[in-house]
Amino acid sequence: MLHLDTSVWVALSRARLHADDPFRELWGHLLEATESGRVQVALSNMNYLEVWNRRARASRDDLGLTIAMLSGYVSLRDIDQLTGAEVSLAIDARREGGLEQQPKRLPRSWVLGTGVRHAFNSEMGRYRFVETLESNAEPEGPPVEPPPELVSFFSLLEPRNFEWIQLVGSDDGHNFAGVDFRPTHRHGDEWVDQQEALRRFVQRVASDDSLLYRAIILQRLEAIRPSLIELTSLDEFVNLVPSPAAGVSLIGKVPIEHVVAELLFQALRNPAYSFRQHDQADIYDLAHSIPYCDVVAADKHWAHLATAGHLDSEYRTTVLSGIGGLAKWADSALH
């Protein structure tokens, strides 16, 4: 099972389109391997979201065709749904007296599926409907029912056409008001501010890696608070997680949040590194894929931090550095 960062998909798309591209041979090897069943490529919901970051329809079409040809729209289960299931397993294990016997990963047969509905845990695929869009001044409004005419339109589409529209969008889909097509940009900016604030807090209190790690664990516990509220009472949670060490242990058994925590720790402990808007997407894509795929071709910077944090060995996943790392892997694995 192979997962590709969107930057790698972009490089493969160029290779598909241009016979003189340095990775043209890699494209051919991957196409043959997927068509023969030797390799399966799985998409994340971040792959879907990032295709729409490309404004030009022709660019989205080129990238989308590359993705569709290699993946067949096989997808990882929605990241929020996966995280909730991981938290539930960890809480059940804690109730039974320990976490050491809990498997690190959910069954692949449950994690893998087909199409955008699986990737976003929604009959409407990637589309979400709210009363008002989030702005700098106001939070996102409450959920609302999707427009009946859109529900009807989707129901009439052939499955392949539904998947294509969800992947690349429609001809005029980026040109009308009231739709947020690039939420990853806004969320990325907010997320950068949060991480830099965390760094400043730790530096102000003490220059201590252990304090930094505990602060990250608290952040990750806050991230899973909705699942914790659903699964436990406050009194039970205090009994189940009575100390910082117990919090570390709990997050360590929630693979997606564990990967996020380790990557943040590796980045935040380097005072020279400044977070970028796109880092949030890279981190969550790795958190989604490293625990559940055999091979992950990632952004070079985060691939380095993933191996520095021993996440590859922790989850027995080969983490490759960009398109170059994927080419080296393919030279040995696909011949």
mmCIF file of C-alpha atoms in Angstrom:
data_model
loop_
_atom_site.group_PDB
_atom_site.id
_atom_site.type_symbol
_atom_site.label_atom_id
_atom_site.label_comp_id
_atom_site.label_asym_id
_atom_site.label_seq_id
_atom_site.Cartn_x
_atom_site.Cartn_y
_atom_site.Cartn_z
ATOM 1 C CA MET A 1 0.000 0.000 0.000
ATOM 2 C CA LEU A 2 1.540 3.255 -1.193
ATOM 3 C CA HIS A 3 0.550 6.822 -0.322
ATOM 4 C CA LEU A 4 1.830 9.934 -2.085
ATOM 5 C CA ASP A 5 2.052 13.506 -0.869
ATOM 6 C CA THR A 6 0.371 15.933 -3.245
ATOM 7 C CA SER A 7 3.750 17.394 -4.248
ATOM 8 C CA VAL A 8 4.728 13.928 -5.462
ATOM 9 C CA TRP A 9 1.473 13.633 -7.389
ATOM 10 C CA VAL A 10 2.273 16.948 -9.098
ATOM 11 C CA ALA A 11 5.719 15.673 -10.105
ATOM 12 C CA LEU A 12 4.212 12.436 -11.459
ATOM 13 C CA SER A 13 1.668 14.431 -13.422
ATOM 14 C CA ARG A 14 4.489 16.308 -15.160
ATOM 15 C CA ALA A 15 6.171 12.982 -15.891
ATOM 16 C CA ARG A 16 2.968 11.605 -17.437
ATOM 17 C CA LEU A 17 2.622 14.638 -19.691
ATOM 18 C CA HIS A 18 6.231 15.066 -20.847
ATOM 19 C CA ALA A 19 8.253 12.293 -22.480
ATOM 20 C CA ASP A 20 11.555 13.982 -21.594
ATOM 21 C CA ASP A 21 10.732 14.381 -17.885
ATOM 22 C CA PRO A 22 13.417 12.818 -15.633
ATOM 23 C CA PHE A 23 10.726 10.782 -13.830
ATOM 24 C CA ARG A 24 8.979 9.529 -16.970
ATOM 25 C CA GLU A 25 10.329 6.015 -16.407
ATOM 26 C CA LEU A 26 9.084 6.073 -12.808
ATOM 27 C CA TRP A 27 5.612 6.975 -14.056
ATOM 28 C CA GLY A 28 5.652 3.983 -16.387
ATOM 29 C CA HIS A 29 6.799 1.599 -13.657
ATOM 30 C CA LEU A 30 4.116 2.795 -11.238
ATOM 31 C CA LEU A 31 1.388 2.586 -13.875
ATOM 32 C CA GLU A 32 2.365 -0.987 -14.735
ATOM 33 C CA ALA A 33 2.596 -1.949 -11.056
ATOM 34 C CA THR A 34 -0.837 -0.563 -10.207
ATOM 35 C CA GLU A 35 -2.499 -2.051 -13.288
ATOM 36 C CA SER A 36 -1.019 -5.470 -12.490
ATOM 37 C CA GLY A 37 -2.069 -5.277 -8.846
ATOM 38 C CA ARG A 38 1.448 -5.338 -7.427
ATOM 39 C CA VAL A 39 0.995 -1.870 -5.914
ATOM 40 C CA GLN A 40 -2.110 -0.161 -4.591
ATOM 41 C CA VAL A 41 -2.083 3.624 -4.139
ATOM 42 C CA ALA A 42 -4.377 5.070 -1.458
ATOM 43 C CA LEU A 43 -5.645 8.649 -1.364
ATOM 44 C CA SER A 44 -6.154 10.739 1.757
ATOM 45 C CA ASN A 45 -8.767 13.435 2.152
ATOM 46 C CA MET A 46 -5.876 15.910 2.067
ATOM 47 C CA ASN A 47 -5.065 14.778 -1.483
ATOM 48 C CA TYR A 48 -8.611 15.687 -2.488
ATOM 49 C CA LEU A 49 -8.519 19.051 -0.729
ATOM 50 C CA GLU A 50 -5.214 20.079 -2.230
ATOM 51 C CA VAL A 51 -6.215 19.422 -5.842
ATOM 52 C CA TRP A 52 -8.691 22.293 -5.529
ATOM 53 C CA ASN A 53 -5.897 24.609 -4.394
ATOM 54 C CA ARG A 54 -4.941 24.777 -8.073
ATOM 55 C CA ARG A 55 -7.014 27.563 -9.623
ATOM 56 C CA ALA A 56 -6.685 26.611 -13.320
ATOM 57 C CA ARG A 57 -9.145 23.960 -14.466
ATOM 58 C CA ALA A 58 -6.644 22.481 -16.937
ATOM 59 C CA SER A 59 -4.105 22.061 -14.131
ATOM 60 C CA ARG A 60 -6.678 20.311 -11.942
ATOM 61 C CA ASP A 61 -7.673 18.055 -14.818
ATOM 62 C CA ASP A 62 -4.067 17.034 -15.520
ATOM 63 C CA LEU A 63 -3.386 16.316 -11.863
ATOM 64 C CA GLY A 64 -6.732 14.587 -11.368
ATOM 65 C CA LEU A 65 -6.197 12.247 -14.314
ATOM 66 C CA THR A 66 -2.806 11.213 -12.932
ATOM 67 C CA ILE A 67 -4.364 10.524 -9.525
ATOM 68 C CA ALA A 68 -7.296 8.596 -10.985
ATOM 69 C CA MET A 69 -5.088 6.443 -13.226
ATOM 70 C CA LEU A 70 -2.812 5.281 -10.416
ATOM 71 C CA SER A 71 -5.241 5.118 -7.497
ATOM 72 C CA GLY A 72 -8.544 4.033 -8.993
ATOM 73 C CA TYR A 73 -9.970 6.263 -6.231
ATOM 74 C CA VAL A 74 -8.957 3.841 -3.477
ATOM 75 C CA SER A 75 -8.955 5.919 -0.293
ATOM 76 C CA LEU A 76 -8.092 5.884 3.378
ATOM 77 C CA ARG A 77 -11.045 6.242 5.731
ATOM 78 C CA ASP A 78 -11.826 9.789 6.868
ATOM 79 C CA ILE A 79 -9.111 10.985 9.268
ATOM 80 C CA ASP A 80 -11.558 12.225 11.909
ATOM 81 C CA GLN A 81 -13.454 8.930 11.837
ATOM 82 C CA LEU A 82 -10.185 7.016 12.156
ATOM 83 C CA THR A 83 -9.012 9.164 15.063
ATOM 84 C CA GLY A 84 -12.288 8.668 16.894
ATOM 85 C CA ALA A 85 -12.011 4.898 16.491
ATOM 86 C CA GLU A 86 -8.401 4.961 17.716
ATOM 87 C CA VAL A 87 -9.388 6.998 20.784
ATOM 88 C CA SER A 88 -12.210 4.553 21.540
ATOM 89 C CA LEU A 89 -9.806 1.607 21.427
ATOM 90 C CA ALA A 90 -7.326 3.411 23.678
ATOM 91 C CA ILE A 91 -9.998 4.304 26.251
ATOM 92 C CA ASP A 92 -11.318 0.732 26.267
ATOM 93 C CA ALA A 93 -7.791 -0.571 26.816
ATOM 94 C CA ARG A 94 -7.243 1.878 29.677
ATOM 95 C CA ARG A 95 -10.499 0.739 31.301
ATOM 96 C CA GLU A 96 -9.279 -2.844 31.101
ATOM 97 C CA GLY A 97 -6.132 -1.978 32.991
ATOM 98 C CA GLY A 98 -3.467 -1.077 30.487
ATOM 99 C CA LEU A 99 -2.513 0.031 26.998
ATOM 100 C CA GLU A 100 0.414 -2.250 26.290
ATOM 101 C CA GLN A 101 -1.694 -4.978 24.614
ATOM 102 C CA GLN A 102 -3.592 -2.615 22.348
ATOM 103 C CA PRO A 103 -2.763 -3.032 18.648
ATOM 104 C CA LYS A 104 -1.132 0.046 17.147
ATOM 105 C CA ARG A 105 -3.336 0.108 14.074
ATOM 106 C CA LEU A 106 -6.946 -0.482 13.120
ATOM 107 C CA PRO A 107 -7.545 -3.318 10.614
ATOM 108 C CA ARG A 108 -6.588 -2.333 7.090
ATOM 109 C CA SER A 109 -9.778 -3.972 5.798
ATOM 110 C CA TRP A 110 -11.730 -1.278 7.692
ATOM 111 C CA VAL A 111 -9.360 1.581 6.905
ATOM 112 C CA LEU A 112 -9.304 1.119 3.122
ATOM 113 C CA GLY A 113 -12.240 1.750 0.854
ATOM 114 C CA THR A 114 -13.131 3.347 -2.449
ATOM 115 C CA GLY A 115 -14.031 6.876 -3.336
ATOM 116 C CA VAL A 116 -14.565 10.285 -1.876
ATOM 117 C CA ARG A 117 -17.510 9.251 0.311
ATOM 118 C CA HIS A 118 -15.184 6.887 2.169
ATOM 119 C CA ALA A 119 -12.454 9.541 2.350
ATOM 120 C CA PHE A 120 -14.778 12.123 3.937
ATOM 121 C CA ASN A 121 -17.346 9.877 5.669
ATOM 122 C CA SER A 122 -20.157 11.682 3.890
ATOM 123 C CA GLU A 123 -22.677 10.915 1.152
ATOM 124 C CA MET A 124 -21.907 14.386 -0.185
ATOM 125 C CA GLY A 125 -18.192 13.579 -0.428
ATOM 126 C CA ARG A 126 -15.899 16.538 0.159
ATOM 127 C CA TYR A 127 -18.765 19.046 0.322
ATOM 128 C CA ARG A 128 -19.805 20.425 3.723
ATOM 129 C CA PHE A 129 -22.701 22.798 4.260
ATOM 130 C CA VAL A 130 -22.863 25.386 7.028
ATOM 131 C CA GLU A 131 -25.044 28.377 7.774
ATOM 132 C CA THR A 132 -22.173 30.863 7.413
ATOM 133 C CA LEU A 133 -18.552 30.553 6.365
ATOM 134 C CA GLU A 134 -15.812 31.136 8.908
ATOM 135 C CA SER A 135 -14.123 34.531 8.745
ATOM 136 C CA ASN A 136 -11.416 36.344 10.689
ATOM 137 C CA ALA A 137 -14.143 37.866 12.843
ATOM 138 C CA GLU A 138 -16.659 35.022 13.177
ATOM 139 C CA PRO A 139 -16.478 31.238 13.597
ATOM 140 C CA GLU A 140 -18.095 28.862 11.169
ATOM 141 C CA GLY A 141 -21.874 28.649 11.447
ATOM 142 C CA PRO A 142 -23.771 25.475 12.392
ATOM 143 C CA PRO A 143 -24.233 22.646 9.877
ATOM 144 C CA VAL A 144 -27.199 22.809 7.520
ATOM 145 C CA GLU A 145 -28.770 20.324 5.143
ATOM 146 C CA PRO A 146 -27.304 20.228 1.618
ATOM 147 C CA PRO A 147 -29.354 21.862 -1.146
ATOM 148 C CA PRO A 148 -31.907 19.336 -2.474
ATOM 149 C CA GLU A 149 -31.013 20.171 -6.077
ATOM 150 C CA LEU A 150 -27.364 19.245 -5.430
ATOM 151 C CA VAL A 151 -28.358 16.010 -3.706
ATOM 152 C CA SER A 152 -30.523 15.172 -6.716
ATOM 153 C CA PHE A 153 -27.750 16.088 -9.160
ATOM 154 C CA PHE A 154 -25.215 13.862 -7.404
ATOM 155 C CA SER A 155 -27.677 10.965 -7.239
ATOM 156 C CA LEU A 156 -28.085 11.029 -11.033
ATOM 157 C CA LEU A 157 -24.371 10.952 -11.814
ATOM 158 C CA GLU A 158 -22.551 7.823 -12.864
ATOM 159 C CA PRO A 159 -20.098 6.820 -10.085
ATOM 160 C CA ARG A 160 -17.030 7.705 -12.168
ATOM 161 C CA ASN A 161 -18.462 11.146 -12.974
ATOM 162 C CA PHE A 162 -19.298 11.763 -9.317
ATOM 163 C CA GLU A 163 -15.740 10.855 -8.340
ATOM 164 C CA TRP A 164 -14.266 13.072 -11.061
ATOM 165 C CA ILE A 165 -16.264 16.149 -10.047
ATOM 166 C CA GLN A 166 -15.334 15.602 -6.411
ATOM 167 C CA LEU A 167 -11.663 15.324 -7.340
ATOM 168 C CA VAL A 168 -11.226 18.202 -9.803
ATOM 169 C CA GLY A 169 -14.363 20.349 -9.415
ATOM 170 C CA SER A 170 -16.661 21.741 -12.086
ATOM 171 C CA ASP A 171 -15.949 24.242 -14.860
ATOM 172 C CA ASP A 172 -17.380 27.210 -12.974
ATOM 173 C CA GLY A 173 -17.108 25.797 -9.480
ATOM 174 C CA HIS A 174 -14.424 28.237 -8.380
ATOM 175 C CA ASN A 175 -16.231 31.366 -9.461
ATOM 176 C CA PHE A 176 -19.230 31.934 -7.183
ATOM 177 C CA ALA A 177 -19.706 33.477 -3.759
ATOM 178 C CA GLY A 178 -20.543 31.611 -0.571
ATOM 179 C CA VAL A 179 -18.179 28.700 -1.163
ATOM 180 C CA ASP A 180 -14.807 28.199 0.516
ATOM 181 C CA PHE A 181 -12.780 26.126 -1.919
ATOM 182 C CA ARG A 182 -9.428 26.447 -0.173
ATOM 183 C CA PRO A 183 -9.999 26.033 3.587
ATOM 184 C CA THR A 184 -6.519 24.553 3.974
ATOM 185 C CA HIS A 185 -5.030 28.022 3.368
ATOM 186 C CA ARG A 186 -7.009 29.747 6.119
ATOM 187 C CA HIS A 187 -6.679 26.866 8.545
ATOM 188 C CA GLY A 188 -2.954 26.655 7.823
ATOM 189 C CA ASP A 189 -2.417 30.289 8.810
ATOM 190 C CA GLU A 190 -4.341 29.819 12.072
ATOM 191 C CA TRP A 191 -2.432 26.645 12.815
ATOM 192 C CA VAL A 192 0.960 28.343 12.296
ATOM 193 C CA ASP A 193 -0.007 30.973 14.862
ATOM 194 C CA GLN A 194 -0.937 28.254 17.365
ATOM 195 C CA GLN A 195 2.351 26.388 16.983
ATOM 196 C CA GLU A 196 4.481 29.514 17.244
ATOM 197 C CA ALA A 197 2.534 30.560 20.366
ATOM 198 C CA LEU A 198 3.255 27.151 21.882
ATOM 199 C CA ARG A 199 6.944 27.534 21.089
ATOM 200 C CA ARG A 200 7.081 30.996 22.694
ATOM 201 C CA PHE A 201 5.323 29.736 25.818
ATOM 202 C CA VAL A 202 7.769 26.882 26.341
ATOM 203 C CA GLN A 203 10.787 29.097 25.663
ATOM 204 C CA ARG A 204 9.502 31.625 28.181
ATOM 205 C CA VAL A 205 9.022 29.021 30.916
ATOM 206 C CA ALA A 206 12.087 26.829 30.362
ATOM 207 C CA SER A 207 14.357 25.547 27.629
ATOM 208 C CA ASP A 208 13.386 21.955 28.303
ATOM 209 C CA ASP A 209 12.490 19.297 25.712
ATOM 210 C CA SER A 210 10.463 17.343 28.240
ATOM 211 C CA LEU A 211 8.289 20.380 28.984
ATOM 212 C CA LEU A 212 7.868 20.973 25.268
ATOM 213 C CA TYR A 213 6.736 17.389 24.739
ATOM 214 C CA ARG A 214 4.236 17.555 27.603
ATOM 215 C CA ALA A 215 2.848 20.816 26.196
ATOM 216 C CA ILE A 216 2.364 19.121 22.813
ATOM 217 C CA ILE A 217 0.611 16.196 24.491
ATOM 218 C CA LEU A 218 -1.780 18.613 26.185
ATOM 219 C CA GLN A 219 -2.476 20.153 22.783
ATOM 220 C CA ARG A 220 -3.208 16.727 21.316
ATOM 221 C CA LEU A 221 -5.479 15.801 24.233
ATOM 222 C CA GLU A 222 -7.404 18.985 23.520
ATOM 223 C CA ALA A 223 -7.658 17.959 19.867
ATOM 224 C CA ILE A 224 -9.395 14.687 20.811
ATOM 225 C CA ARG A 225 -11.592 16.323 23.462
ATOM 226 C CA PRO A 226 -14.821 15.800 21.438
ATOM 227 C CA SER A 227 -14.153 12.042 21.355
ATOM 228 C CA LEU A 228 -13.217 12.000 25.043
ATOM 229 C CA ILE A 229 -16.423 13.837 25.978
ATOM 230 C CA GLU A 230 -18.442 11.314 23.982
ATOM 231 C CA LEU A 231 -16.656 8.286 25.466
ATOM 232 C CA THR A 232 -16.056 9.259 29.102
ATOM 233 C CA SER A 233 -17.267 11.453 31.919
ATOM 234 C CA LEU A 234 -14.932 14.018 33.472
ATOM 235 C CA ASP A 235 -14.553 11.921 36.621
ATOM 236 C CA GLU A 236 -13.753 8.795 34.628
ATOM 237 C CA PHE A 237 -11.240 10.640 32.457
ATOM 238 C CA VAL A 238 -9.411 11.936 35.537
ATOM 239 C CA ASN A 239 -9.235 8.370 36.848
ATOM 240 C CA LEU A 240 -8.113 6.971 33.501
ATOM 241 C CA VAL A 241 -5.523 9.699 32.867
ATOM 242 C CA PRO A 242 -4.358 10.777 36.344
ATOM 243 C CA SER A 243 -0.934 12.182 35.392
ATOM 244 C CA PRO A 244 1.096 13.727 32.559
ATOM 245 C CA ALA A 245 2.765 10.359 32.020
ATOM 246 C CA ALA A 246 -0.641 8.747 31.586
ATOM 247 C CA GLY A 247 -1.521 11.424 29.003
ATOM 248 C CA VAL A 248 1.656 10.649 27.076
ATOM 249 C CA SER A 249 0.799 6.946 27.213
ATOM 250 C CA LEU A 250 -2.741 7.539 25.959
ATOM 251 C CA ILE A 251 -1.669 9.675 22.983
ATOM 252 C CA GLY A 252 0.984 7.067 22.206
ATOM 253 C CA LYS A 253 -1.841 4.601 21.555
ATOM 254 C CA VAL A 254 -3.791 6.919 19.259
ATOM 255 C CA PRO A 255 -1.618 6.522 16.148
ATOM 256 C CA ILE A 256 -2.799 9.589 14.219
ATOM 257 C CA GLU A 257 -2.342 11.918 17.195
ATOM 258 C CA HIS A 258 0.919 10.200 18.127
ATOM 259 C CA VAL A 259 2.381 10.942 14.679
ATOM 260 C CA VAL A 260 1.205 14.568 14.890
ATOM 261 C CA ALA A 261 2.809 14.920 18.340
ATOM 262 C CA GLU A 262 6.141 13.451 17.267
ATOM 263 C CA LEU A 263 6.373 15.581 14.128
ATOM 264 C CA LEU A 264 5.512 18.745 16.052
ATOM 265 C CA PHE A 265 8.111 17.874 18.669
ATOM 266 C CA GLN A 266 10.822 17.402 16.047
ATOM 267 C CA ALA A 267 9.952 20.746 14.427
ATOM 268 C CA LEU A 268 9.392 22.816 17.574
ATOM 269 C CA ARG A 269 12.614 21.744 19.241
ATOM 270 C CA ASN A 270 14.518 23.417 16.380
ATOM 271 C CA PRO A 271 14.414 27.161 17.186
ATOM 272 C CA ALA A 272 15.611 28.015 13.685
ATOM 273 C CA TYR A 273 12.571 26.459 12.003
ATOM 274 C CA SER A 274 9.625 28.714 11.198
ATOM 275 C CA PHE A 275 6.330 27.014 10.435
ATOM 276 C CA ARG A 276 4.706 27.546 7.038
ATOM 277 C CA GLN A 277 1.047 27.589 6.100
ATOM 278 C CA HIS A 278 1.364 24.287 4.260
ATOM 279 C CA ASP A 279 2.958 22.445 7.192
ATOM 280 C CA GLN A 280 -0.413 21.611 8.717
ATOM 281 C CA ALA A 281 -1.447 19.738 5.573
ATOM 282 C CA ASP A 282 1.887 17.882 5.434
ATOM 283 C CA ILE A 283 1.745 16.836 9.091
ATOM 284 C CA TYR A 284 -1.842 15.599 8.982
ATOM 285 C CA ASP A 285 -1.275 13.781 5.714
ATOM 286 C CA LEU A 286 1.630 11.900 7.291
ATOM 287 C CA ALA A 287 -0.408 11.228 10.437
ATOM 288 C CA HIS A 288 -3.128 9.765 8.235
ATOM 289 C CA SER A 289 -0.840 7.610 6.110
ATOM 290 C CA ILE A 290 2.175 6.469 8.151
ATOM 291 C CA PRO A 291 0.191 4.213 10.513
ATOM 292 C CA TYR A 292 -1.823 2.576 7.713
ATOM 293 C CA CYS A 293 0.355 2.364 4.586
ATOM 294 C CA ASP A 294 3.437 0.305 3.802
ATOM 295 C CA VAL A 295 5.218 3.065 1.872
ATOM 296 C CA VAL A 296 4.717 6.833 2.083
ATOM 297 C CA ALA A 297 6.379 9.347 -0.258
ATOM 298 C CA ALA A 298 6.304 12.630 1.660
ATOM 299 C CA ASP A 299 7.453 16.222 1.528
ATOM 300 C CA LYS A 300 11.240 16.140 1.967
ATOM 301 C CA HIS A 301 11.358 18.195 5.175
ATOM 302 C CA TRP A 302 8.668 16.209 6.968
ATOM 303 C CA ALA A 303 9.992 12.890 5.663
ATOM 304 C CA HIS A 304 13.291 13.756 7.365
ATOM 305 C CA LEU A 305 11.548 14.622 10.640
ATOM 306 C CA ALA A 306 9.434 11.466 10.486
ATOM 307 C CA THR A 307 12.532 9.292 10.269
ATOM 308 C CA ALA A 308 14.340 11.409 12.891
ATOM 309 C CA GLY A 309 11.411 10.721 15.219
ATOM 310 C CA HIS A 310 11.599 6.980 14.369
ATOM 311 C CA LEU A 311 8.009 6.947 13.129
ATOM 312 C CA ASP A 312 9.022 4.740 10.225
ATOM 313 C CA SER A 313 10.286 2.008 12.537
ATOM 314 C CA GLU A 314 7.448 2.543 15.041
ATOM 315 C CA TYR A 315 4.837 1.747 12.390
ATOM 316 C CA ARG A 316 7.009 -0.404 10.115
ATOM 317 C CA THR A 317 6.415 2.011 7.249
ATOM 318 C CA THR A 318 8.954 3.033 4.630
ATOM 319 C CA VAL A 319 9.017 6.850 4.515
ATOM 320 C CA LEU A 320 10.478 8.265 1.308
ATOM 321 C CA SER A 321 11.763 11.761 0.649
ATOM 322 C CA GLY A 322 9.836 13.303 -2.221
ATOM 323 C CA ILE A 323 9.724 12.165 -5.831
ATOM 324 C CA GLY A 324 13.458 11.344 -5.761
ATOM 325 C CA GLY A 325 13.019 8.965 -2.850
ATOM 326 C CA LEU A 326 10.078 7.336 -4.598
ATOM 327 C CA ALA A 327 12.175 6.790 -7.740
ATOM 328 C CA LYS A 328 14.963 5.105 -5.750
ATOM 329 C CA TRP A 329 12.445 2.889 -3.973
ATOM 330 C CA ALA A 330 10.791 1.918 -7.277
ATOM 331 C CA ASP A 331 14.161 1.018 -8.836
ATOM 332 C CA SER A 332 14.621 -1.730 -6.244
ATOM 333 C CA ALA A 333 11.030 -2.674 -5.371
ATOM 334 C CA LEU A 334 9.405 -2.732 -8.813
ATOM 335 C CA HIS A 335 12.063 -4.546 -10.840
#
